[in-house]
PDB file of C-alpha atoms in Angstrom:
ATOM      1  CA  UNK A 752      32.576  93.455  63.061  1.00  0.00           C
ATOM      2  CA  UNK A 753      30.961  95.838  65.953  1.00  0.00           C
ATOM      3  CA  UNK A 754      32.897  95.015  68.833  1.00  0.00           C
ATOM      4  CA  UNK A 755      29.962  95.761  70.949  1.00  0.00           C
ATOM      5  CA  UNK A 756      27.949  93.685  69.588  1.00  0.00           C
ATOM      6  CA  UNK A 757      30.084  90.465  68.083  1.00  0.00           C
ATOM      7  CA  UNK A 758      30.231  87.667  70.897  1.00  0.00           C
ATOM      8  CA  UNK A 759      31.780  84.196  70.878  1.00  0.00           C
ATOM      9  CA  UNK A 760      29.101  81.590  72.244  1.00  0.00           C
ATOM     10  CA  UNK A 761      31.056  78.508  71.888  1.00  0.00           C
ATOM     11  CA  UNK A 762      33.670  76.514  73.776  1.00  0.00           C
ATOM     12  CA  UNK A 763      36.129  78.489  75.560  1.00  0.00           C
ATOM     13  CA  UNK A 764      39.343  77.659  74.796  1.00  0.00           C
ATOM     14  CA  UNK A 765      41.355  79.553  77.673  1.00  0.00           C
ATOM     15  CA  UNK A 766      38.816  77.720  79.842  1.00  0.00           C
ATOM     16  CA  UNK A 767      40.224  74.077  79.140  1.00  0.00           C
ATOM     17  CA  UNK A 768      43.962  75.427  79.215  1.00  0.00           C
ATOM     18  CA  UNK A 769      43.328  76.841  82.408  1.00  0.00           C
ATOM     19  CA  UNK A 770      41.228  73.384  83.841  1.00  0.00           C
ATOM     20  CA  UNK A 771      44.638  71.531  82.088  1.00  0.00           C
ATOM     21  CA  UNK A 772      47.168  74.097  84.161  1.00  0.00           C
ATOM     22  CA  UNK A 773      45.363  73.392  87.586  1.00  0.00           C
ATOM     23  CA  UNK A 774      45.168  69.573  87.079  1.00  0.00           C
ATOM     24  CA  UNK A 775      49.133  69.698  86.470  1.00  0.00           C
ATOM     25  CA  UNK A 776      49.801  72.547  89.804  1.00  0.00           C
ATOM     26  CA  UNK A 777      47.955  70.162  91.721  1.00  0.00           C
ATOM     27  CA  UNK A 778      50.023  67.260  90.711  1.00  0.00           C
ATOM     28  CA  UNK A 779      53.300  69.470  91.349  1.00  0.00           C
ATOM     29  CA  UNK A 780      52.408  71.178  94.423  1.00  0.00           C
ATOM     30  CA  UNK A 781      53.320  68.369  96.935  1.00  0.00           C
ATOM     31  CA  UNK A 782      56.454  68.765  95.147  1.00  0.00           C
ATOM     32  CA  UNK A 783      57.127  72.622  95.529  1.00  0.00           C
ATOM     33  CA  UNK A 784      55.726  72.386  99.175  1.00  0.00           C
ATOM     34  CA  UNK A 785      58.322  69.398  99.813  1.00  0.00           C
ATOM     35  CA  UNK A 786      61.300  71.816  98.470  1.00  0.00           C
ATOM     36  CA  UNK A 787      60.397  75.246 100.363  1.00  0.00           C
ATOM     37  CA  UNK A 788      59.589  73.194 103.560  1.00  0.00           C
ATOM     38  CA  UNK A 789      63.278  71.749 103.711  1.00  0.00           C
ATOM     39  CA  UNK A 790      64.321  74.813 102.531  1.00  0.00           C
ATOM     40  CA  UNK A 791      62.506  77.287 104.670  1.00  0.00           C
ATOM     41  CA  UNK A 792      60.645  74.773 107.234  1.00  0.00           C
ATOM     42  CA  UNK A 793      57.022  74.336 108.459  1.00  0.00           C
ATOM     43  CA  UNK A 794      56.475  78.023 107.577  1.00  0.00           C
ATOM     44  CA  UNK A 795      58.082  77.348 104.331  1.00  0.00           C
ATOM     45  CA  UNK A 796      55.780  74.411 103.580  1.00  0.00           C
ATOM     46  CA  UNK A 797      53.111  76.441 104.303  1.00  0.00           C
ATOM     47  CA  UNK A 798      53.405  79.315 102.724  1.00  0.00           C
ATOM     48  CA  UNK A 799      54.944  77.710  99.670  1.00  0.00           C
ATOM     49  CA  UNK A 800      51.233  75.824  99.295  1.00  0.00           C
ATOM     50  CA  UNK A 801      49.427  78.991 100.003  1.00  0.00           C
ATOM     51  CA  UNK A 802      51.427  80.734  97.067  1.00  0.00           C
ATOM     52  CA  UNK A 803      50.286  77.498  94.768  1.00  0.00           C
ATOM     53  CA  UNK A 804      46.580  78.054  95.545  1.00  0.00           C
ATOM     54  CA  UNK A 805      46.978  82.017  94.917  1.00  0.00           C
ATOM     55  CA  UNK A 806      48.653  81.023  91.557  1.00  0.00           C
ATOM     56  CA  UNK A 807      45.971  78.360  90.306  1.00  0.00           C
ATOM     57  CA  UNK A 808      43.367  81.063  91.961  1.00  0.00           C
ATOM     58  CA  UNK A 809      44.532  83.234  89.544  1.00  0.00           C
ATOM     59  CA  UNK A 810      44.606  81.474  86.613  1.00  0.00           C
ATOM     60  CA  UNK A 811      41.072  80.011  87.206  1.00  0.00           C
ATOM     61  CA  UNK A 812      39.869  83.624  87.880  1.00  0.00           C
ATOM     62  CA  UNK A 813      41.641  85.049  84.370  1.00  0.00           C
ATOM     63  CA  UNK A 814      40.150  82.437  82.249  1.00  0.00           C
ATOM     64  CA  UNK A 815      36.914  82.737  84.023  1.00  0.00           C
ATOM     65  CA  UNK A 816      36.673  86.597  83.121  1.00  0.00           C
ATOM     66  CA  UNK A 817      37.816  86.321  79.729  1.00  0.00           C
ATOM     67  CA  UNK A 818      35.559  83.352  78.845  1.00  0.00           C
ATOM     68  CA  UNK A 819      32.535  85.032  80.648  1.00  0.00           C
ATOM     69  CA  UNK A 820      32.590  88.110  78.865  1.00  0.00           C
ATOM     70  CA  UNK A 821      33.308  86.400  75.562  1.00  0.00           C
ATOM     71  CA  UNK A 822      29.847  85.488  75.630  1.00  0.00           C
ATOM     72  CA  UNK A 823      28.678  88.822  76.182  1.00  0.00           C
ATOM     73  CA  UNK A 824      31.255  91.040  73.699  1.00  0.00           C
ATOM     74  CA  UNK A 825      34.320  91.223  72.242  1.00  0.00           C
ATOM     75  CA  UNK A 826      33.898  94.962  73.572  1.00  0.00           C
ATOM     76  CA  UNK A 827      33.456  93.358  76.999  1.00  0.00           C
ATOM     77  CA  UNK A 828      36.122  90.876  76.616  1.00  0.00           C
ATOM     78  CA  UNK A 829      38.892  93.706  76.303  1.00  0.00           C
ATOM     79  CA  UNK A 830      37.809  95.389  79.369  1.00  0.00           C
ATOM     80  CA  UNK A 831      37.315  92.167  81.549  1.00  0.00           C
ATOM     81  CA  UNK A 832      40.967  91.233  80.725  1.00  0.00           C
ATOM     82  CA  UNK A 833      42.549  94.821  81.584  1.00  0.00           C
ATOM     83  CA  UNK A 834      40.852  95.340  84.303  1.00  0.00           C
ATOM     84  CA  UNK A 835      40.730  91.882  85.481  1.00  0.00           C
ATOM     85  CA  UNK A 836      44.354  91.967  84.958  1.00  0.00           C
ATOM     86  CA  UNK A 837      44.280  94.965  88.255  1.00  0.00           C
ATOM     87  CA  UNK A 838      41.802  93.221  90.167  1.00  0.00           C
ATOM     88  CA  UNK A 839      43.963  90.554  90.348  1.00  0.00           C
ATOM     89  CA  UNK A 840      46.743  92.140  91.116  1.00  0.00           C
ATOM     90  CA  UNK A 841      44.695  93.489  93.386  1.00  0.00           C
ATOM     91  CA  UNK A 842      43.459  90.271  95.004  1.00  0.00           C
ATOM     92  CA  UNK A 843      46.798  89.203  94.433  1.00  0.00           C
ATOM     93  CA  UNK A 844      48.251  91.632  97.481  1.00  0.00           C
ATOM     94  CA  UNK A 845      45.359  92.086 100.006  1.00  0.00           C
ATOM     95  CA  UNK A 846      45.855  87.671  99.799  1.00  0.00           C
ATOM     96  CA  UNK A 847      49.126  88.248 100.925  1.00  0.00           C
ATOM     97  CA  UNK A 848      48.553  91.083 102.927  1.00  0.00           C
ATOM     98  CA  UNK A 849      46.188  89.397 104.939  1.00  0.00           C
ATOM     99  CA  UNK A 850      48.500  87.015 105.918  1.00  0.00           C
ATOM    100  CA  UNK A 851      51.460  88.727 106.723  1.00  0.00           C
ATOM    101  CA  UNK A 852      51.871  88.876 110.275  1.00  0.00           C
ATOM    102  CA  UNK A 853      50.670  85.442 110.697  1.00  0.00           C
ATOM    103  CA  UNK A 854      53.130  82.978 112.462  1.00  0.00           C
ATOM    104  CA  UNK A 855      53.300  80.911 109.412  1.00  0.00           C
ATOM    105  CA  UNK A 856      54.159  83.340 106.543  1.00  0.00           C
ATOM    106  CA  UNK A 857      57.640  82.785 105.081  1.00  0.00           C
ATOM    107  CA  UNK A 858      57.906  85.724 102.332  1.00  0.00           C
ATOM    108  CA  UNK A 859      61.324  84.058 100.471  1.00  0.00           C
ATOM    109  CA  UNK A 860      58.706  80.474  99.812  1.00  0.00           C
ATOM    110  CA  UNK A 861      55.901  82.239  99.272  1.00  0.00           C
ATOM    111  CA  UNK A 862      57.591  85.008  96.515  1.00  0.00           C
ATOM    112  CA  UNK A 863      59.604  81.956  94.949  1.00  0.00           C
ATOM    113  CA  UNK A 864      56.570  80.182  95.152  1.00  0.00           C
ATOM    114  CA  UNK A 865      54.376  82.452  92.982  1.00  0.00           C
ATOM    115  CA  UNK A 866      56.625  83.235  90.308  1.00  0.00           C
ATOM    116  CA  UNK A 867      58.408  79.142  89.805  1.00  0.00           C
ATOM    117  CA  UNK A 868      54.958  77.918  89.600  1.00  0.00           C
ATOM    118  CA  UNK A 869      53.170  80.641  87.108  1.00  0.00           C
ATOM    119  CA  UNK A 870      56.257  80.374  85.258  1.00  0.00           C
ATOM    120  CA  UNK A 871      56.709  76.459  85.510  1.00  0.00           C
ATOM    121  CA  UNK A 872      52.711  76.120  84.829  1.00  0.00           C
ATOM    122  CA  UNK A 873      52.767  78.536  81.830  1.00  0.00           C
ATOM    123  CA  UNK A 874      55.696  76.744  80.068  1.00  0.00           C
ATOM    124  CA  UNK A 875      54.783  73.124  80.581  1.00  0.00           C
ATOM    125  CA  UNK A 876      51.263  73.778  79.350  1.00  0.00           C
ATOM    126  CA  UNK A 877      53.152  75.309  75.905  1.00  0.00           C
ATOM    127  CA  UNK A 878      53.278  71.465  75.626  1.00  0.00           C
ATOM    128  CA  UNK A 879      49.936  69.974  76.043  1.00  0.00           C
ATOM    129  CA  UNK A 880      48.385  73.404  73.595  1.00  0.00           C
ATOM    130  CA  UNK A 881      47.716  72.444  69.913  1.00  0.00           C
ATOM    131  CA  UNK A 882      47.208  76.132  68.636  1.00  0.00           C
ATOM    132  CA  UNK A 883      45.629  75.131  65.087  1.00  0.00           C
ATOM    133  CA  UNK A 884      42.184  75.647  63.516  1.00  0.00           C
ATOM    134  CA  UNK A 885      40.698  71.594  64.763  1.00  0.00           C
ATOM    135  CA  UNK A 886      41.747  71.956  67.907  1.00  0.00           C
ATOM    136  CA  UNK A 887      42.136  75.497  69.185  1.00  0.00           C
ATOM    137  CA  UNK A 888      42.564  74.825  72.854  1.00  0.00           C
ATOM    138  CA  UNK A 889      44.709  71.588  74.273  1.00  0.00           C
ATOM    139  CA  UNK A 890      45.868  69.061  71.737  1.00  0.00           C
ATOM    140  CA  UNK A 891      43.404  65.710  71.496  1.00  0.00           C
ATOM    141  CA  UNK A 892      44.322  63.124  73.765  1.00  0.00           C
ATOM    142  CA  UNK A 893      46.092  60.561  71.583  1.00  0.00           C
ATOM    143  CA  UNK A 894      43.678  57.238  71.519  1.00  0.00           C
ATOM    144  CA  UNK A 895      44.715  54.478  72.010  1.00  0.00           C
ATOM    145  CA  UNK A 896      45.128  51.900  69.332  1.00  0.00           C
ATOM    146  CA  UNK A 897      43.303  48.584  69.502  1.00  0.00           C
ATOM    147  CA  UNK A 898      45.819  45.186  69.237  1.00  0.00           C
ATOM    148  CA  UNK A 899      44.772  44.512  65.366  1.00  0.00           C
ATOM    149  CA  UNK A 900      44.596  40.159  65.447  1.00  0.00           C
ATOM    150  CA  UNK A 901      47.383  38.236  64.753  1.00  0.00           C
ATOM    151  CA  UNK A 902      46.352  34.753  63.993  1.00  0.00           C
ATOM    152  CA  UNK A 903      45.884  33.877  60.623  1.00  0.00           C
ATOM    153  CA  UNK A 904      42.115  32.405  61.072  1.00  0.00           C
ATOM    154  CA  UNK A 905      41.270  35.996  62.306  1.00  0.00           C
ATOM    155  CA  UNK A 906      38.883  37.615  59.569  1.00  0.00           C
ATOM    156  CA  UNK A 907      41.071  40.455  59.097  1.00  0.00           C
ATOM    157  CA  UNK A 908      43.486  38.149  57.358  1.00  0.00           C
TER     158      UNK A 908
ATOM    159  CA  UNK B 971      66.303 108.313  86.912  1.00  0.00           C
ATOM    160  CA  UNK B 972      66.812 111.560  88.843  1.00  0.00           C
ATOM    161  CA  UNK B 973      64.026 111.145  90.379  1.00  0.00           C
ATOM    162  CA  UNK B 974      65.536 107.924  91.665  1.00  0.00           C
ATOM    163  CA  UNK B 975      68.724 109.362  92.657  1.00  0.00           C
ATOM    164  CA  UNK B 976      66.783 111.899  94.629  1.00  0.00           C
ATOM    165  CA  UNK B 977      65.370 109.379  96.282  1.00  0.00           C
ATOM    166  CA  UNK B 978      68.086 107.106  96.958  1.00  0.00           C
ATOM    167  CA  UNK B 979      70.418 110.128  98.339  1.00  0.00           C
ATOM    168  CA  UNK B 980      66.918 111.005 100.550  1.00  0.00           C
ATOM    169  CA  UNK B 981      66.871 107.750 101.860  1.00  0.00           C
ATOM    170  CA  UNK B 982      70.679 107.335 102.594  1.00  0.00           C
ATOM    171  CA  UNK B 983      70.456 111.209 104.761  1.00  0.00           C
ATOM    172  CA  UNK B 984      67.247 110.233 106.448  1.00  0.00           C
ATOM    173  CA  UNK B 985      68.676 106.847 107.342  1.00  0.00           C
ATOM    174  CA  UNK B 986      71.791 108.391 108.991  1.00  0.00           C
ATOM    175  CA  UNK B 987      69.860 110.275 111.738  1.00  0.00           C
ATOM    176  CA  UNK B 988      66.224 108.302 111.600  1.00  0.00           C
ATOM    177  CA  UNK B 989      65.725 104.689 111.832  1.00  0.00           C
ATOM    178  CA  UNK B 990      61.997 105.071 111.473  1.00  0.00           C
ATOM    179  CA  UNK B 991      62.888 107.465 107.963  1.00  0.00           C
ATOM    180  CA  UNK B 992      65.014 104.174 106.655  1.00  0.00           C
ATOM    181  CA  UNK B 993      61.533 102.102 107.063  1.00  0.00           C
ATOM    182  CA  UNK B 994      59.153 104.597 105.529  1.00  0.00           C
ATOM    183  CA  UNK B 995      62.168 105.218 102.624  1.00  0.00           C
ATOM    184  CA  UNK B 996      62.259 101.458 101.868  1.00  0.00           C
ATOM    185  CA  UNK B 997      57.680 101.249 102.164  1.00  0.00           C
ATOM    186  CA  UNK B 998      58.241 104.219  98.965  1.00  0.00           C
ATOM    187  CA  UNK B 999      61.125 102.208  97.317  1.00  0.00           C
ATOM    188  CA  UNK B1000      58.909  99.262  97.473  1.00  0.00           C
ATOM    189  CA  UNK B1001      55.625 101.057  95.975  1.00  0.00           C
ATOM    190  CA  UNK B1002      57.943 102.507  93.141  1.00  0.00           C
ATOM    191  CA  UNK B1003      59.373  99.367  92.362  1.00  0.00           C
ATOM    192  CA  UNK B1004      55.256  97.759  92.333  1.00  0.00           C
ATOM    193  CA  UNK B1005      53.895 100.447  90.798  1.00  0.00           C
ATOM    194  CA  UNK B1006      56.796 100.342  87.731  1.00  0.00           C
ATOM    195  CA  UNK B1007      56.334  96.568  87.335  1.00  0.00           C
ATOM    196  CA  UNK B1008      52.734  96.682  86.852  1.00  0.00           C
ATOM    197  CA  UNK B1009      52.940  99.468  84.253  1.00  0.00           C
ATOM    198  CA  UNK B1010      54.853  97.239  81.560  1.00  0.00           C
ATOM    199  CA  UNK B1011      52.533  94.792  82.049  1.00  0.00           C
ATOM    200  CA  UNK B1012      49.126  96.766  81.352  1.00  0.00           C
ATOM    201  CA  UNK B1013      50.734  97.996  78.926  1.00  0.00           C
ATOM    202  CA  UNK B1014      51.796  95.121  77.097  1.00  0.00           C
ATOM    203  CA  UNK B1015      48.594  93.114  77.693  1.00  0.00           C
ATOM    204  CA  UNK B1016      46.426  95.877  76.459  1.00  0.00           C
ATOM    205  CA  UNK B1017      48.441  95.388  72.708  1.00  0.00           C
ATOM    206  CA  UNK B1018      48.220  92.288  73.126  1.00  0.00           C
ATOM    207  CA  UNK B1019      44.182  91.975  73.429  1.00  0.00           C
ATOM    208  CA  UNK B1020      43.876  94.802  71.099  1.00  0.00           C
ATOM    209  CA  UNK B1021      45.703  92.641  68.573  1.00  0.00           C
ATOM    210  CA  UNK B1022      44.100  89.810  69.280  1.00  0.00           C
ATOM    211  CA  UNK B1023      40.334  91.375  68.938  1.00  0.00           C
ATOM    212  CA  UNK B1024      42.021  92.587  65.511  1.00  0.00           C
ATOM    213  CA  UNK B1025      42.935  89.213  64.170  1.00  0.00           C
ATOM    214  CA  UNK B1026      39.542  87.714  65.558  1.00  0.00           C
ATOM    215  CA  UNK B1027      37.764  90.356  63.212  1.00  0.00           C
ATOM    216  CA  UNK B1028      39.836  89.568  60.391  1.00  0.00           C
ATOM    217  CA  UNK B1029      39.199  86.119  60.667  1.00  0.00           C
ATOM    218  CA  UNK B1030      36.472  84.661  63.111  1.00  0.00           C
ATOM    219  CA  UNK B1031      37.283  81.322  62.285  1.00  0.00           C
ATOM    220  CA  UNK B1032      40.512  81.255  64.067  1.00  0.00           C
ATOM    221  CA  UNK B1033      38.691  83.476  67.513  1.00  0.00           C
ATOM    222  CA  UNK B1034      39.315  80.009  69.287  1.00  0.00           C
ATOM    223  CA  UNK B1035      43.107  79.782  68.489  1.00  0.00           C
ATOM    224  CA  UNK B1036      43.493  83.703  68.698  1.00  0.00           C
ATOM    225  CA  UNK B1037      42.043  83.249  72.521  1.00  0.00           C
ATOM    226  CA  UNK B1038      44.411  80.440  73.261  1.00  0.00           C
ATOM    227  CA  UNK B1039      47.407  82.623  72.497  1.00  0.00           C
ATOM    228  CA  UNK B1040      45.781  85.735  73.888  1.00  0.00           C
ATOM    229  CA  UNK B1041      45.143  83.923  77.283  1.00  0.00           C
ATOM    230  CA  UNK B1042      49.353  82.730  77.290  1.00  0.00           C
ATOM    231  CA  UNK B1043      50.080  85.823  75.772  1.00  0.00           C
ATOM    232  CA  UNK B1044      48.496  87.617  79.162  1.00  0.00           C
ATOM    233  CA  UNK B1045      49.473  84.693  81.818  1.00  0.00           C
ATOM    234  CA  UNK B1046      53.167  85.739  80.523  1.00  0.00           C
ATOM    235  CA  UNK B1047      53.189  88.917  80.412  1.00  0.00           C
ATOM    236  CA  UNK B1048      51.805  88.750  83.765  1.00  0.00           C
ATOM    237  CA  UNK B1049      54.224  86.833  85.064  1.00  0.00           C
ATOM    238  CA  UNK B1050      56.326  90.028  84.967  1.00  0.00           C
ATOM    239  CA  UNK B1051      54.152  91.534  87.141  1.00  0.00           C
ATOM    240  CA  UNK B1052      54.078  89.112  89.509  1.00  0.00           C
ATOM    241  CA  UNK B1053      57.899  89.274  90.013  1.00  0.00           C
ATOM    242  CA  UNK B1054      57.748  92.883  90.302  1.00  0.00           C
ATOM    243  CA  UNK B1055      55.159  91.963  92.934  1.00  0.00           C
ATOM    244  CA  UNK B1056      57.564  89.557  94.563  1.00  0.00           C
ATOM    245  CA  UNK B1057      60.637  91.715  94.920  1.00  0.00           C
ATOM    246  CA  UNK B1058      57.664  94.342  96.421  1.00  0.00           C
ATOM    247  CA  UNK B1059      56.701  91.823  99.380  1.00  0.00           C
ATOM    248  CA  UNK B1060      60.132  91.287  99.972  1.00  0.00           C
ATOM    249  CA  UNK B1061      61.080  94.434 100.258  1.00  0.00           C
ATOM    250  CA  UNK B1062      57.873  95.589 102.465  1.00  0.00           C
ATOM    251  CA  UNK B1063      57.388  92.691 104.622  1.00  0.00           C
ATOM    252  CA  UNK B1064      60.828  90.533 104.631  1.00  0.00           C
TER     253      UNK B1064
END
């Protein structure tokens, strides 16, 4: 394999584990923002759900790189997630850095913030991720199963 | 870590006679303590993609799986990074 050269055009699998992690921070975040804001307050509130759309920011962004450059090389791939990784870190601090002397900014909600939500994200998501050859991404939603007929002219019977 | 003691008894001297030395002592503590929580990190999720890019050339079949745990494998080790990150803004801006 020339890692130059080797790319992966299909479905991105990071991509839909990513989508899946976002869909559940949304559903959480009034949750998180209730906590910090009786917590810390307004500020806390606020800054609690601008540390929840860094975090799902993030994550978008990281599965974004790694699935772009996937399609390009495996070469590619490697740097995009290394340096991706510092960039954002990167974007990471001038977000909060732009913000810090703003009247709103509560640095306790917003640094609990980042890290119970990654954290909380990352291992709730161990959940819904099916890690085998059929599925390599999220695990198939389970169908549901049709009421089979009960009465005995029924032609199943 | 003598480097860090240096510091730390820098710091504690330069505190005693300047206030402004205390604030520029804890900006440097706060870099040090960034700059050493996003080392472990790289470091760790540069094995980790080198490993995975391994396994996806031993087997291509399983490149979809292998990404799946490459992509936790980073968002966790990341996470470190981000707490080293958090104790940094508390530090600097709290």
């Amino acid at each position: 394999m020339d890692p130059m050269s080797t790319r992966f055009d299909g479905p991105a699998p990071e991509v839909g584990v990513s989508n899946d992690m976002i869909k559940r921070g949304v559903i959480v975040a009034p949750v998180l923002i209730a906590i910090c804001g009786v917590i810390w307050g307004a500020d806390g509130a606020w800054s609690s759900a601008y540390g929840v759309v860094i975090i799902l920011a993030n994550f978008a962004l990281a599965a974004g790189l790694i699935a772009m450059a996937a399609k390009i090389s495996v070469g590619l791939m490697m740097g995009a997630t290394l340096f991706g990784y510092l960039t954002r870190l990167g974007l990471i601090f001038l977000a909060v850095f732009l913000v810090k002397d703003t009247s709103w900014i509560s640095f306790p909600a917003i640094g609990s913030t980042i890290i119970v939500t990654h954290l909380g994200l990352l291992f709730w998501e161990m959940k819904y991720v099916a890690l085998s050859l059929a599925h390599p991404g999220l695990k198939p939603e389970r169908v549901s199963s049709t009421p089979r007929p009960t009465h005995p002219t029924d032609p199943i019977h | 870590m003598e480097a860090f003691s240096a510091i730390v008894l820098q710091a504690e001297e330069a505190s005693q006679f300047d206030p402004e030395a205390k604030n520029i002592a804890a900006a440097a503590s706060a870099g040090y303590a960034y700059g050493l929580a996003a080392i472990g990190p790289a470091l760790g999720i540069g094995f980790l993609v080198g490993k995975s890019v391994e396994a996806m050339a031993r087997q291509p079949e399983a490149a979809g799986m292998v990404r799946t745990t490459m992509f936790l494998g980073i968002a966790f080790t990341e996470a470190l990074a981000l707490i080293g990150f958090v104790v940094f803004i508390l530090l600097k801006f709290a």
